[in-house]
PDB file of C-alpha atoms and ligand atoms in Angstrom:
ATOM      1  CA  MET A  25      40.759-182.801-121.008  1.00 98.00           C
ATOM      2  CA  GLY A  26      41.366-186.717-121.366  1.00 98.00           C
ATOM      3  CA  ASN A  27      39.547-188.503-124.288  1.00 98.00           C
ATOM      4  CA  TRP A  28      39.589-192.004-123.399  1.00 98.00           C
ATOM      5  CA  LYS A  29      38.147-192.907-126.811  1.00 98.00           C
ATOM      6  CA  MET A  30      36.839-196.581-126.928  1.00 98.00           C
ATOM      7  CA  ASN A  31      39.179-197.772-124.148  1.00 98.00           C
ATOM      8  CA  GLY A  32      38.331-199.158-120.643  1.00 96.00           C
ATOM      9  CA  SER A  33      36.551-201.796-118.555  1.00 97.00           C
ATOM     10  CA  ASN A  34      34.727-201.433-115.226  1.00 97.00           C
ATOM     11  CA  SER A  35      37.954-202.333-113.369  1.00 98.00           C
ATOM     12  CA  MET A  36      40.125-200.056-115.463  1.00 98.00           C
ATOM     13  CA  VAL A  37      37.910-197.125-114.838  1.00 97.00           C
ATOM     14  CA  LYS A  38      37.720-197.650-110.963  1.00 97.00           C
ATOM     15  CA  ASN A  39      41.508-197.956-110.971  1.00 98.00           C
ATOM     16  CA  LEU A  40      42.182-195.005-113.069  1.00 98.00           C
ATOM     17  CA  ILE A  41      39.920-192.504-111.315  1.00 98.00           C
ATOM     18  CA  LYS A  42      41.383-193.938-107.906  1.00 97.00           C
ATOM     19  CA  GLU A  43      44.980-193.261-109.073  1.00 98.00           C
ATOM     20  CA  LEU A  44      44.188-189.793-110.365  1.00 98.00           C
ATOM     21  CA  PHE A  45      42.663-188.860-107.043  1.00 97.00           C
ATOM     22  CA  ASN A  46      45.400-190.419-104.984  1.00 97.00           C
ATOM     23  CA  GLU A  47      48.268-188.862-107.087  1.00 97.00           C
ATOM     24  CA  GLY A  48      46.580-185.666-108.001  1.00 97.00           C
ATOM     25  CA  GLU A  49      46.412-183.729-104.799  1.00 95.00           C
ATOM     26  CA  ASP A  50      48.422-180.659-106.166  1.00 96.00           C
ATOM     27  CA  ILE A  51      45.935-180.583-109.288  1.00 96.00           C
ATOM     28  CA  GLN A  52      43.080-180.659-106.735  1.00 96.00           C
ATOM     29  CA  ARG A  53      44.469-177.597-104.917  1.00 95.00           C
ATOM     30  CA  ALA A  54      45.081-175.762-108.250  1.00 96.00           C
ATOM     31  CA  SER A  55      41.566-176.583-109.430  1.00 96.00           C
ATOM     32  CA  GLN A  56      40.170-175.259-106.122  1.00 95.00           C
ATOM     33  CA  LYS A  57      42.031-171.914-106.971  1.00 95.00           C
ATOM     34  CA  ASN A  58      40.343-172.027-110.342  1.00 95.00           C
ATOM     35  CA  LEU A  59      43.664-172.379-111.976  1.00 96.00           C
ATOM     36  CA  ILE A  60      42.695-175.455-114.146  1.00 96.00           C
ATOM     37  CA  ASP A  61      39.814-177.305-115.376  1.00 96.00           C
ATOM     38  CA  CYS A  62      40.447-180.991-115.699  1.00 97.00           C
ATOM     39  CA  VAL A  63      37.983-183.261-117.467  1.00 98.00           C
ATOM     40  CA  VAL A  64      37.653-186.859-118.216  1.00 98.00           C
ATOM     41  CA  CYS A  65      35.581-188.267-121.177  1.00 98.00           C
ATOM     42  CA  PRO A  66      35.037-192.041-120.722  1.00 98.00           C
ATOM     43  CA  PRO A  67      33.003-194.152-123.147  1.00 98.00           C
ATOM     44  CA  PHE A  68      29.250-193.783-122.812  1.00 98.00           C
ATOM     45  CA  VAL A  69      28.736-197.006-120.809  1.00 98.00           C
ATOM     46  CA  TYR A  70      31.045-195.820-118.083  1.00 98.00           C
ATOM     47  CA  LEU A  71      29.677-192.239-117.716  1.00 98.00           C
ATOM     48  CA  GLN A  72      27.352-193.061-114.766  1.00 98.00           C
ATOM     49  CA  GLN A  73      30.131-195.145-113.058  1.00 97.00           C
ATOM     50  CA  VAL A  74      32.648-192.351-113.405  1.00 98.00           C
ATOM     51  CA  ALA A  75      29.947-189.777-112.268  1.00 98.00           C
ATOM     52  CA  GLU A  76      29.431-191.906-109.064  1.00 97.00           C
ATOM     53  CA  LEU A  77      33.119-192.283-108.402  1.00 97.00           C
ATOM     54  CA  LEU A  78      33.537-188.347-108.877  1.00 97.00           C
ATOM     55  CA  ASN A  79      30.625-187.720-106.523  1.00 96.00           C
ATOM     56  CA  GLN A  80      32.044-189.828-103.724  1.00 95.00           C
ATOM     57  CA  LYS A  81      35.120-187.503-103.721  1.00 92.00           C
ATOM     58  CA  LYS A  82      34.589-184.225-101.837  1.00 88.00           C
ATOM     59  CA  ASP A  83      35.274-181.259-104.222  1.00 87.00           C
ATOM     60  CA  SER A  84      36.529-183.483-106.925  1.00 94.00           C
ATOM     61  CA  PHE A  85      38.926-181.684-109.331  1.00 96.00           C
ATOM     62  CA  LEU A  86      37.799-184.046-112.248  1.00 98.00           C
ATOM     63  CA  GLN A  87      34.805-183.034-114.191  1.00 98.00           C
ATOM     64  CA  LEU A  88      32.818-185.253-116.693  1.00 98.00           C
ATOM     65  CA  GLY A  89      32.622-184.989-120.267  1.00 98.00           C
ATOM     66  CA  ALA A  90      31.209-187.218-123.015  1.00 98.00           C
ATOM     67  CA  GLN A  91      32.783-188.113-126.446  1.00 98.00           C
ATOM     68  CA  ASN A  92      29.813-187.449-128.555  1.00 98.00           C
ATOM     69  CA  VAL A  93      26.038-186.452-128.532  1.00 98.00           C
ATOM     70  CA  TYR A  94      23.046-186.496-131.113  1.00 98.00           C
ATOM     71  CA  CYS A  95      21.515-183.298-132.196  1.00 98.00           C
ATOM     72  CA  GLU A  96      17.921-184.196-131.470  1.00 98.00           C
ATOM     73  CA  SER A  97      16.132-184.201-128.016  1.00 98.00           C
ATOM     74  CA  GLU A  98      14.632-187.615-127.944  1.00 97.00           C
ATOM     75  CA  GLY A  99      12.924-190.164-130.026  1.00 98.00           C
ATOM     76  CA  ALA A 100      13.611-193.005-132.538  1.00 98.00           C
ATOM     77  CA  TYR A 101      17.344-192.547-133.068  1.00 98.00           C
ATOM     78  CA  THR A 102      18.711-196.049-132.220  1.00 98.00           C
ATOM     79  CA  GLY A 103      22.025-196.115-130.592  1.00 97.00           C
ATOM     80  CA  GLU A 104      22.215-192.329-129.950  1.00 98.00           C
ATOM     81  CA  THR A 105      22.427-190.273-126.928  1.00 98.00           C
ATOM     82  CA  SER A 106      20.847-186.858-126.316  1.00 98.00           C
ATOM     83  CA  ALA A 107      22.322-183.810-124.469  1.00 98.00           C
ATOM     84  CA  SER A 108      19.837-183.826-121.646  1.00 98.00           C
ATOM     85  CA  MET A 109      20.846-187.566-121.003  1.00 98.00           C
ATOM     86  CA  LEU A 110      24.307-186.410-120.715  1.00 98.00           C
ATOM     87  CA  GLN A 111      23.347-183.730-118.267  1.00 98.00           C
ATOM     88  CA  ASP A 112      21.251-186.117-116.445  1.00 98.00           C
ATOM     89  CA  VAL A 113      24.195-188.356-115.709  1.00 98.00           C
ATOM     90  CA  GLY A 114      26.303-185.437-114.687  1.00 97.00           C
ATOM     91  CA  CYS A 115      28.442-184.497-117.754  1.00 98.00           C
ATOM     92  CA  ARG A 116      29.359-180.788-118.138  1.00 98.00           C
ATOM     93  CA  TYR A 117      31.268-181.107-121.447  1.00 98.00           C
ATOM     94  CA  VAL A 118      30.922-182.837-124.664  1.00 98.00           C
ATOM     95  CA  ILE A 119      33.424-183.417-127.600  1.00 98.00           C
ATOM     96  CA  ILE A 120      31.836-182.535-130.922  1.00 98.00           C
ATOM     97  CA  GLY A 121      33.147-183.335-134.441  1.00 97.00           C
ATOM     98  CA  HIS A 122      36.216-185.286-133.417  1.00 98.00           C
ATOM     99  CA  SER A 123      38.170-186.244-136.525  1.00 97.00           C
ATOM    100  CA  GLU A 124      37.386-189.965-135.779  1.00 97.00           C
ATOM    101  CA  ARG A 125      33.710-189.120-135.924  1.00 98.00           C
ATOM    102  CA  ARG A 126      34.247-187.290-139.163  1.00 97.00           C
ATOM    103  CA  GLN A 127      36.451-189.872-140.736  1.00 95.00           C
ATOM    104  CA  ILE A 128      35.173-193.222-139.637  1.00 97.00           C
ATOM    105  CA  PHE A 129      31.397-192.292-139.198  1.00 97.00           C
ATOM    106  CA  GLY A 130      31.011-189.869-141.893  1.00 97.00           C
ATOM    107  CA  GLU A 131      29.926-186.833-139.682  1.00 97.00           C
ATOM    108  CA  GLU A 132      29.790-183.646-141.778  1.00 96.00           C
ATOM    109  CA  ASN A 133      30.062-180.066-140.858  1.00 95.00           C
ATOM    110  CA  ASP A 134      26.318-179.453-140.932  1.00 95.00           C
ATOM    111  CA  LEU A 135      25.572-182.287-138.471  1.00 97.00           C
ATOM    112  CA  ILE A 136      28.393-181.231-136.273  1.00 98.00           C
ATOM    113  CA  ALA A 137      27.128-177.586-136.202  1.00 97.00           C
ATOM    114  CA  ARG A 138      23.686-179.016-135.082  1.00 97.00           C
ATOM    115  CA  LYS A 139      25.253-181.057-132.356  1.00 98.00           C
ATOM    116  CA  PHE A 140      27.152-178.161-131.141  1.00 98.00           C
ATOM    117  CA  ILE A 141      23.989-175.894-130.909  1.00 97.00           C
ATOM    118  CA  LYS A 142      22.001-178.658-129.044  1.00 98.00           C
ATOM    119  CA  ALA A 143      24.718-179.331-126.670  1.00 98.00           C
ATOM    120  CA  TYR A 144      25.213-175.695-125.946  1.00 97.00           C
ATOM    121  CA  ASP A 145      21.403-175.010-125.725  1.00 97.00           C
ATOM    122  CA  THR A 146      21.331-177.831-123.097  1.00 97.00           C
ATOM    123  CA  ARG A 147      23.940-176.206-120.988  1.00 97.00           C
ATOM    124  CA  LEU A 148      26.660-178.483-121.754  1.00 98.00           C
ATOM    125  CA  ILE A 149      30.118-176.979-122.899  1.00 98.00           C
ATOM    126  CA  PRO A 150      30.686-178.085-126.378  1.00 98.00           C
ATOM    127  CA  VAL A 151      34.350-178.908-127.356  1.00 98.00           C
ATOM    128  CA  LEU A 152      34.439-178.428-131.069  1.00 98.00           C
ATOM    129  CA  CYS A 153      37.275-180.298-132.847  1.00 98.00           C
ATOM    130  CA  VAL A 154      38.855-179.107-136.113  1.00 98.00           C
ATOM    131  CA  GLY A 155      41.876-180.052-137.935  1.00 97.00           C
ATOM    132  CA  GLU A 156      43.450-181.071-141.187  1.00 97.00           C
ATOM    133  CA  THR A 157      44.618-184.373-142.702  1.00 96.00           C
ATOM    134  CA  ARG A 158      48.272-184.764-143.693  1.00 94.00           C
ATOM    135  CA  GLU A 159      47.369-184.386-147.458  1.00 95.00           C
ATOM    136  CA  GLU A 160      45.643-181.241-146.626  1.00 96.00           C
ATOM    137  CA  ARG A 161      48.574-179.856-144.689  1.00 95.00           C
ATOM    138  CA  GLU A 162      50.994-180.877-147.458  1.00 94.00           C
ATOM    139  CA  SER A 163      48.792-179.257-150.190  1.00 97.00           C
ATOM    140  CA  GLY A 164      48.866-176.021-148.095  1.00 96.00           C
ATOM    141  CA  SER A 165      45.142-175.973-147.232  1.00 97.00           C
ATOM    142  CA  THR A 166      45.303-176.158-143.397  1.00 97.00           C
ATOM    143  CA  PHE A 167      43.833-172.754-142.892  1.00 98.00           C
ATOM    144  CA  ASP A 168      41.155-173.344-145.480  1.00 97.00           C
ATOM    145  CA  ILE A 169      40.024-176.595-143.950  1.00 97.00           C
ATOM    146  CA  VAL A 170      40.033-175.229-140.379  1.00 97.00           C
ATOM    147  CA  ARG A 171      38.138-172.063-141.514  1.00 97.00           C
ATOM    148  CA  GLN A 172      35.392-174.201-143.256  1.00 96.00           C
ATOM    149  CA  GLN A 173      35.084-176.449-140.223  1.00 97.00           C
ATOM    150  CA  LEU A 174      34.561-173.504-137.982  1.00 96.00           C
ATOM    151  CA  GLN A 175      32.516-171.549-140.298  1.00 95.00           C
ATOM    152  CA  ALA A 176      29.985-174.285-140.576  1.00 95.00           C
ATOM    153  CA  VAL A 177      29.321-173.874-136.972  1.00 95.00           C
ATOM    154  CA  MET A 178      29.574-170.128-136.829  1.00 93.00           C
ATOM    155  CA  ASP A 179      26.984-169.914-139.662  1.00 93.00           C
ATOM    156  CA  LEU A 180      24.477-171.706-137.582  1.00 94.00           C
ATOM    157  CA  ALA A 181      25.311-170.827-133.897  1.00 92.00           C
ATOM    158  CA  PRO A 182      25.209-167.363-132.373  1.00 89.00           C
ATOM    159  CA  ILE A 183      28.752-166.245-131.940  1.00 86.00           C
ATOM    160  CA  GLN A 184      28.226-165.653-128.282  1.00 87.00           C
ATOM    161  CA  TYR A 185      28.237-169.327-127.862  1.00 91.00           C
ATOM    162  CA  PHE A 186      31.931-169.356-128.181  1.00 89.00           C
ATOM    163  CA  GLU A 187      32.179-167.399-124.940  1.00 87.00           C
ATOM    164  CA  ARG A 188      31.556-170.737-123.208  1.00 90.00           C
ATOM    165  CA  ALA A 189      32.371-173.189-125.903  1.00 95.00           C
ATOM    166  CA  ILE A 190      35.935-174.701-126.416  1.00 97.00           C
ATOM    167  CA  ILE A 191      37.618-175.233-129.732  1.00 97.00           C
ATOM    168  CA  ALA A 192      40.166-178.090-130.126  1.00 98.00           C
ATOM    169  CA  TYR A 193      42.638-178.063-132.807  1.00 98.00           C
ATOM    170  CA  GLU A 194      43.683-181.541-133.578  1.00 97.00           C
ATOM    171  CA  PRO A 195      45.577-182.139-136.813  1.00 97.00           C
ATOM    172  CA  VAL A 196      44.557-185.515-137.930  1.00 95.00           C
ATOM    173  CA  TRP A 197      48.092-186.628-138.913  1.00 94.00           C
ATOM    174  CA  ALA A 198      49.150-186.047-135.112  1.00 94.00           C
ATOM    175  CA  ILE A 199      46.318-188.090-133.605  1.00 93.00           C
ATOM    176  CA  GLY A 200      47.585-191.474-132.202  1.00 87.00           C
ATOM    177  CA  THR A 201      50.678-191.309-134.466  1.00 88.00           C
ATOM    178  CA  GLY A 202      53.409-190.084-132.035  1.00 84.00           C
ATOM    179  CA  LEU A 203      53.894-187.210-134.405  1.00 86.00           C
ATOM    180  CA  THR A 204      53.049-184.011-132.492  1.00 87.00           C
ATOM    181  CA  ALA A 205      52.661-180.704-134.293  1.00 91.00           C
ATOM    182  CA  THR A 206      55.549-178.525-133.250  1.00 95.00           C
ATOM    183  CA  PRO A 207      54.668-175.806-130.668  1.00 97.00           C
ATOM    184  CA  GLU A 208      55.221-173.308-133.497  1.00 97.00           C
ATOM    185  CA  GLN A 209      53.001-175.198-135.990  1.00 97.00           C
ATOM    186  CA  ALA A 210      50.195-175.518-133.385  1.00 97.00           C
ATOM    187  CA  GLU A 211      50.496-171.903-132.316  1.00 98.00           C
ATOM    188  CA  GLU A 212      50.200-170.782-136.005  1.00 98.00           C
ATOM    189  CA  VAL A 213      46.843-172.533-136.349  1.00 98.00           C
ATOM    190  CA  HIS A 214      45.600-171.575-132.810  1.00 97.00           C
ATOM    191  CA  GLY A 215      46.351-167.888-133.701  1.00 96.00           C
ATOM    192  CA  TYR A 216      44.546-168.382-136.951  1.00 97.00           C
ATOM    193  CA  ILE A 217      41.470-169.624-135.136  1.00 96.00           C
ATOM    194  CA  ARG A 218      41.543-166.891-132.644  1.00 94.00           C
ATOM    195  CA  GLY A 219      41.663-164.446-135.467  1.00 92.00           C
ATOM    196  CA  LEU A 220      38.714-165.974-137.242  1.00 91.00           C
ATOM    197  CA  VAL A 221      36.603-165.718-134.033  1.00 89.00           C
ATOM    198  CA  THR A 222      37.763-162.088-133.640  1.00 85.00           C
ATOM    199  CA  GLU A 223      36.176-161.252-137.092  1.00 82.00           C
ATOM    200  CA  TYR A 224      32.981-161.817-135.495  1.00 75.00           C
ATOM    201  CA  HIS A 225      33.334-160.838-132.000  1.00 71.00           C
ATOM    202  CA  ASP A 226      35.518-159.328-129.471  1.00 73.00           C
ATOM    203  CA  ILE A 227      35.232-162.292-127.191  1.00 72.00           C
ATOM    204  CA  ALA A 228      38.102-164.065-129.072  1.00 66.00           C
ATOM    205  CA  SER A 229      40.829-163.418-126.482  1.00 72.00           C
ATOM    206  CA  GLN A 230      38.586-165.460-123.961  1.00 82.00           C
ATOM    207  CA  VAL A 231      37.741-168.430-126.269  1.00 90.00           C
ATOM    208  CA  ARG A 232      39.610-171.440-125.008  1.00 94.00           C
ATOM    209  CA  ILE A 233      41.365-173.360-127.632  1.00 96.00           C
ATOM    210  CA  LEU A 234      42.991-176.718-126.860  1.00 98.00           C
ATOM    211  CA  TYR A 235      45.602-178.560-128.791  1.00 97.00           C
ATOM    212  CA  GLY A 236      45.284-182.440-129.345  1.00 97.00           C
ATOM    213  CA  GLY A 237      47.506-184.918-131.145  1.00 96.00           C
ATOM    214  CA  SER A 238      50.214-186.970-129.400  1.00 95.00           C
ATOM    215  CA  VAL A 239      50.414-184.656-126.326  1.00 96.00           C
ATOM    216  CA  LYS A 240      52.621-186.365-123.780  1.00 96.00           C
ATOM    217  CA  ALA A 241      54.211-185.521-120.490  1.00 96.00           C
ATOM    218  CA  ASN A 242      57.341-184.684-122.289  1.00 96.00           C
ATOM    219  CA  ASN A 243      55.974-182.212-124.832  1.00 96.00           C
ATOM    220  CA  ALA A 244      53.096-180.612-123.136  1.00 97.00           C
ATOM    221  CA  ALA A 245      54.991-177.861-121.497  1.00 97.00           C
ATOM    222  CA  ASP A 246      56.483-176.552-124.717  1.00 97.00           C
ATOM    223  CA  LEU A 247      52.972-176.633-126.355  1.00 97.00           C
ATOM    224  CA  PHE A 248      51.170-175.075-123.522  1.00 97.00           C
ATOM    225  CA  SER A 249      53.858-172.191-123.315  1.00 96.00           C
ATOM    226  CA  LYS A 250      52.493-170.779-126.452  1.00 96.00           C
ATOM    227  CA  PRO A 251      50.166-167.680-125.879  1.00 95.00           C
ATOM    228  CA  ASN A 252      47.191-169.215-128.007  1.00 96.00           C
ATOM    229  CA  ILE A 253      47.265-172.711-126.619  1.00 97.00           C
ATOM    230  CA  ASP A 254      45.139-172.815-123.620  1.00 96.00           C
ATOM    231  CA  GLY A 255      45.386-176.453-122.781  1.00 97.00           C
ATOM    232  CA  GLY A 256      45.162-179.888-124.316  1.00 98.00           C
ATOM    233  CA  LEU A 257      42.781-182.580-125.574  1.00 98.00           C
ATOM    234  CA  ILE A 258      44.687-185.917-124.599  1.00 98.00           C
ATOM    235  CA  GLY A 259      43.946-189.289-126.030  1.00 97.00           C
ATOM    236  CA  GLY A 260      46.392-192.247-125.402  1.00 97.00           C
ATOM    237  CA  ALA A 261      48.197-190.375-122.534  1.00 97.00           C
ATOM    238  CA  SER A 262      45.093-189.758-120.639  1.00 98.00           C
ATOM    239  CA  LEU A 263      44.738-193.436-120.032  1.00 98.00           C
ATOM    240  CA  ASN A 264      47.752-193.227-117.781  1.00 98.00           C
ATOM    241  CA  SER A 265      47.410-191.369-114.506  1.00 98.00           C
ATOM    242  CA  LYS A 266      50.974-190.409-114.141  1.00 98.00           C
ATOM    243  CA  GLU A 267      51.027-189.153-117.683  1.00 98.00           C
ATOM    244  CA  PHE A 268      47.837-187.302-117.508  1.00 98.00           C
ATOM    245  CA  LEU A 269      48.692-185.715-114.196  1.00 98.00           C
ATOM    246  CA  SER A 270      51.955-184.475-115.512  1.00 98.00           C
ATOM    247  CA  ILE A 271      50.248-183.107-118.545  1.00 98.00           C
ATOM    248  CA  CYS A 272      47.930-181.243-116.078  1.00 98.00           C
ATOM    249  CA  ARG A 273      50.989-179.897-114.230  1.00 97.00           C
ATOM    250  CA  ALA A 274      52.476-178.668-117.466  1.00 97.00           C
ATOM    251  CA  ALA A 275      49.195-176.664-117.947  1.00 96.00           C
ATOM    252  CA  LEU A 276      49.899-174.921-114.668  1.00 94.00           C
ATOM    253  CA  VAL A 277      53.297-173.736-115.421  1.00 88.00           C
ATOM    254  CA  GLY A 278      53.193-169.890-115.621  1.00 75.00           C
ATOM    255  CA  VAL A 279      49.482-169.427-114.689  1.00 77.00           C
TER     256      VAL A 279
HETATM  257  P1  13P B 309      46.193-188.919-128.988  1.00 72.19           P
HETATM  258  O1  13P B 309      46.584-188.067-127.675  1.00 72.19           O
HETATM  259  O2  13P B 309      46.240-190.349-128.648  1.00 72.19           O
HETATM  260  O3  13P B 309      47.160-188.633-130.186  1.00 72.19           O
HETATM  261  O4  13P B 309      44.772-188.585-129.328  1.00 72.19           O
HETATM  262  C1  13P B 309      44.411-187.065-129.352  1.00 72.19           C
HETATM  263  C2  13P B 309      42.987-186.992-129.557  1.00 72.19           C
HETATM  264  O5  13P B 309      42.452-187.472-130.628  1.00 72.19           O
HETATM  265  C3  13P B 309      42.151-186.554-128.403  1.00 72.19           C
HETATM  266  O6  13P B 309      40.937-186.274-128.820  1.00 72.19           O
END
């Protein structure tokens, strides 16, 4: 899943989608065999444009996601976007509680839980992001933080929602820093997350858990080889078609 964050322009969007289609025929075939789900999450203003580009392609392997959503259905919420609007323009996925939303825009666990539920109830697939800061890791509280972030959602949402929802572990210290968690560090937390979901429901083995934080073509295969890492949430590297497609290929190794 590519999170383009606040990057792009009309022409960049057009070129990137064109390149992904031109260079990604192998991923297209893999997607037709249901071996991979491949999603791009452009900024809101380009969602419609990307949706149209994807519709022009027969059986596009790229699916559409948004980077955020609001928890209410409609009304006086200036600047916000509802889940049904995202549905309306063709989104299937939405990222919820990204650490940049938590840190820069002050989103707290309760709001994130309400967004998660609204997205799910509107038939979007919520991608719930969790992860600790560097200070939290260094003080040994990684598991506590991840548990609190997940628990806030599990307290409000029926646990069955995780059959369709996706969890993304994104250690804040690894985002955009070039510092990737080692496959072992990531796997440890992914295993912990799966264990937490198992406490509530036996669906845990099916829950998809993505890793995000400086995933690149040259480290993706090692990360994805771990049993509890089911894919990636890719920032910077998703803006480059070759990098992004290489990461998708790494996800196909061994499937
Ligand atoms: P980078 O891949 O740029 O580190 O970003 C990760 C991320 O935040 C994806 O949501």
